[in-house]
mmCIF file of C-alpha atoms in Angstrom:
data_model
loop_
_atom_site.group_PDB
_atom_site.id
_atom_site.type_symbol
_atom_site.label_atom_id
_atom_site.label_comp_id
_atom_site.label_asym_id
_atom_site.label_seq_id
_atom_site.Cartn_x
_atom_site.Cartn_y
_atom_site.Cartn_z
ATOM 1 C CA MET X 27 -18.534 11.811 1.103
ATOM 2 C CA LYS X 28 -15.939 11.522 3.873
ATOM 3 C CA ARG X 29 -12.558 12.995 3.059
ATOM 4 C CA TYR X 30 -9.450 10.939 3.736
ATOM 5 C CA ASP X 31 -5.779 11.857 3.960
ATOM 6 C CA TYR X 32 -3.947 9.776 1.347
ATOM 7 C CA SER X 33 -0.526 11.408 1.870
ATOM 8 C CA LYS X 34 1.008 8.186 3.281
ATOM 9 C CA LEU X 35 -0.395 6.187 0.366
ATOM 10 C CA LYS X 36 0.978 8.729 -2.109
ATOM 11 C CA GLY X 37 4.391 8.475 -0.458
ATOM 12 C CA ARG X 38 4.352 4.671 -0.664
ATOM 13 C CA ILE X 39 3.375 4.851 -4.339
ATOM 14 C CA LYS X 40 6.389 7.134 -4.985
ATOM 15 C CA GLU X 41 8.688 4.734 -3.087
ATOM 16 C CA CYS X 42 7.548 1.623 -4.968
ATOM 17 C CA PHE X 43 6.599 2.813 -8.448
ATOM 18 C CA SER X 44 8.105 5.112 -11.037
ATOM 19 C CA SER X 45 4.750 6.899 -11.373
ATOM 20 C CA GLN X 46 1.157 6.946 -10.143
ATOM 21 C CA SER X 47 0.262 5.695 -13.608
ATOM 22 C CA GLU X 48 2.241 2.496 -13.014
ATOM 23 C CA PHE X 49 0.421 1.936 -9.698
ATOM 24 C CA ALA X 50 -2.952 2.601 -11.361
ATOM 25 C CA GLN X 51 -2.146 -0.050 -13.970
ATOM 26 C CA LYS X 52 -1.245 -2.586 -11.236
ATOM 27 C CA LEU X 53 -4.491 -1.710 -9.463
ATOM 28 C CA GLY X 54 -6.438 -2.231 -12.686
ATOM 29 C CA ILE X 55 -7.822 1.300 -12.950
ATOM 30 C CA SER X 56 -7.144 4.316 -15.157
ATOM 31 C CA ASP X 57 -4.757 7.130 -14.257
ATOM 32 C CA ALA X 58 -7.707 9.524 -14.033
ATOM 33 C CA SER X 59 -9.618 7.191 -11.717
ATOM 34 C CA LEU X 60 -6.628 6.926 -9.360
ATOM 35 C CA SER X 61 -6.230 10.700 -9.375
ATOM 36 C CA TYR X 62 -9.916 11.153 -8.478
ATOM 37 C CA LYS X 63 -9.550 8.682 -5.613
ATOM 38 C CA LEU X 64 -6.357 10.224 -4.219
ATOM 39 C CA ASN X 65 -8.016 13.651 -4.339
ATOM 40 C CA ASN X 66 -11.240 12.507 -2.610
ATOM 41 C CA ARG X 67 -13.426 12.959 -5.672
ATOM 42 C CA LYS X 68 -14.238 9.219 -5.787
ATOM 43 C CA ALA X 69 -13.892 6.496 -3.162
ATOM 44 C CA PHE X 70 -11.659 3.436 -3.281
ATOM 45 C CA ASP X 71 -13.780 0.279 -3.344
ATOM 46 C CA GLN X 72 -13.052 -2.846 -1.313
ATOM 47 C CA GLU X 73 -11.558 -4.706 -4.252
ATOM 48 C CA GLN X 74 -9.098 -1.870 -4.935
ATOM 49 C CA ILE X 75 -8.108 -1.640 -1.272
ATOM 50 C CA ASN X 76 -7.589 -5.428 -1.131
ATOM 51 C CA LYS X 77 -5.447 -5.270 -4.275
ATOM 52 C CA ALA X 78 -3.336 -2.458 -2.741
ATOM 53 C CA ILE X 79 -2.906 -4.554 0.437
ATOM 54 C CA GLU X 80 -1.512 -7.357 -1.734
ATOM 55 C CA ILE X 81 0.691 -5.051 -3.841
ATOM 56 C CA PHE X 82 2.271 -3.360 -0.813
ATOM 57 C CA ASN X 83 1.949 -6.303 1.620
ATOM 58 C CA LEU X 84 0.237 -3.989 4.124
ATOM 59 C CA SER X 85 -0.423 -4.831 7.752
ATOM 60 C CA ALA X 86 -3.829 -4.076 9.252
ATOM 61 C CA GLN X 87 -2.441 -0.890 10.849
ATOM 62 C CA GLU X 88 -0.830 0.269 7.607
ATOM 63 C CA THR X 89 -4.119 -0.329 5.788
ATOM 64 C CA MET X 90 -5.894 1.889 8.317
ATOM 65 C CA ASP X 91 -3.194 4.560 8.017
ATOM 66 C CA TYR X 92 -3.188 4.539 4.206
ATOM 67 C CA PHE X 93 -6.916 4.325 3.507
ATOM 68 C CA PHE X 94 -8.873 5.402 6.583
ATOM 69 C CA THR X 95 -7.095 8.396 8.120
ATOM 70 C CA LYS X 96 -9.626 11.201 8.030
ATOM 71 C CA GLN X 97 -8.533 14.495 6.585
ATOM 72 C CA VAL X 98 -8.278 17.188 9.252
ATOM 73 C CA ASP X 99 -10.181 20.383 8.578
ATOM 74 C CA LYS X 100 -7.536 23.140 8.563
ATOM 75 C CA ILE X 101 -10.016 25.726 9.853
ATOM 76 C CA SER X 102 -10.930 23.719 12.951
ATOM 77 C CA THR X 103 -7.275 23.128 13.894
ATOM 78 C CA ASN X 104 -6.550 26.880 13.872
ATOM 79 C CA ASN X 105 -9.447 27.775 16.192
ATOM 80 C CA LYS X 106 -8.408 25.829 19.302
#
Protein backbone atom coordinates (compact mmCIF):
# COMPACT_ATOMS: atom_id res chain seq x y z
CA MET A 1 0.00 0.00 0.00
CA LYS A 2 1.26 3.50 -0.83
CA ARG A 3 2.03 5.67 2.16
CA TYR A 4 0.66 9.20 2.26
CA ASP A 5 1.53 12.22 4.39
CA TYR A 6 -1.65 13.26 6.20
CA SER A 7 -0.02 15.99 8.33
CA LYS A 8 -1.95 18.79 6.55
CA LEU A 9 -5.21 16.88 6.99
CA LYS A 10 -4.45 16.33 10.68
CA GLY A 11 -3.78 20.05 11.09
CA ARG A 12 -7.07 20.96 9.41
CA ILE A 13 -8.93 18.51 11.65
CA LYS A 14 -7.39 20.22 14.72
CA GLU A 15 -8.37 23.66 13.37
CA CYS A 16 -12.00 22.73 12.67
CA PHE A 17 -12.90 20.10 15.27
CA SER A 18 -12.41 19.68 18.99
CA SER A 19 -11.08 16.16 18.39
CA GLN A 20 -10.34 13.56 15.71
CA SER A 21 -13.28 11.66 17.17
CA GLU A 22 -15.65 14.49 16.21
CA PHE A 23 -14.29 14.48 12.64
CA ALA A 24 -14.62 10.68 12.46
CA GLN A 25 -18.27 10.99 13.48
CA LYS A 26 -18.90 13.61 10.76
CA LEU A 27 -17.18 11.32 8.26
CA GLY A 28 -19.37 8.42 9.36
CA ILE A 29 -16.55 6.15 10.53
CA SER A 30 -15.24 4.98 13.90
CA ASP A 31 -12.41 6.66 15.79
CA ALA A 32 -10.27 3.55 15.28
CA SER A 33 -10.94 3.52 11.54
CA LEU A 34 -9.89 7.17 11.22
CA SER A 35 -6.74 6.49 13.22
CA TYR A 36 -5.85 3.56 10.94
CA LYS A 37 -6.35 5.76 7.88
CA LEU A 38 -4.31 8.69 9.22
CA ASN A 39 -1.50 6.28 10.10
CA ASN A 40 -1.49 4.54 6.68
CA ARG A 41 -2.78 1.23 8.00
CA LYS A 42 -5.97 1.49 5.90
CA ALA A 43 -6.81 3.65 2.89
CA PHE A 44 -9.45 6.36 2.64
CA ASP A 45 -12.11 5.35 0.12
CA GLN A 46 -13.62 7.69 -2.47
CA GLU A 47 -16.79 8.24 -0.48
CA GLN A 48 -14.81 9.31 2.60
CA ILE A 49 -12.61 11.65 0.57
CA ASN A 50 -15.71 13.19 -1.08
CA LYS A 51 -17.31 13.67 2.34
CA ALA A 52 -14.13 15.38 3.64
CA ILE A 53 -14.14 17.67 0.57
CA GLU A 54 -17.69 18.71 1.50
CA ILE A 55 -16.92 19.09 5.23
CA PHE A 56 -13.86 21.28 4.64
CA ASN A 57 -14.99 22.84 1.33
CA LEU A 58 -11.67 21.79 -0.24
CA SER A 59 -10.38 22.99 -3.59
CA ALA A 60 -8.91 20.48 -6.03
CA GLN A 61 -5.38 21.49 -4.96
CA GLU A 62 -6.19 21.19 -1.26
CA THR A 63 -7.67 17.74 -1.89
CA MET A 64 -4.42 16.68 -3.55
CA ASP A 65 -2.37 18.15 -0.71
CA TYR A 66 -4.47 16.55 2.03
CA PHE A 67 -5.01 13.09 0.56
CA PHE A 68 -2.41 12.41 -2.13
CA THR A 69 0.92 13.79 -0.92
CA LYS A 70 3.23 10.80 -0.80
CA GLN A 71 5.19 10.23 2.36
CA VAL A 72 8.90 10.85 1.85
CA ASP A 73 11.22 8.06 2.90
CA LYS A 74 13.50 9.58 5.55
CA ILE A 75 16.39 7.29 4.60
CA SER A 76 16.41 8.36 0.95
CA THR A 77 16.41 12.08 1.83
CA ASN A 78 19.53 11.67 4.00
CA ASN A 79 21.57 9.91 1.29
CA LYS A 80 21.64 12.66 -1.35
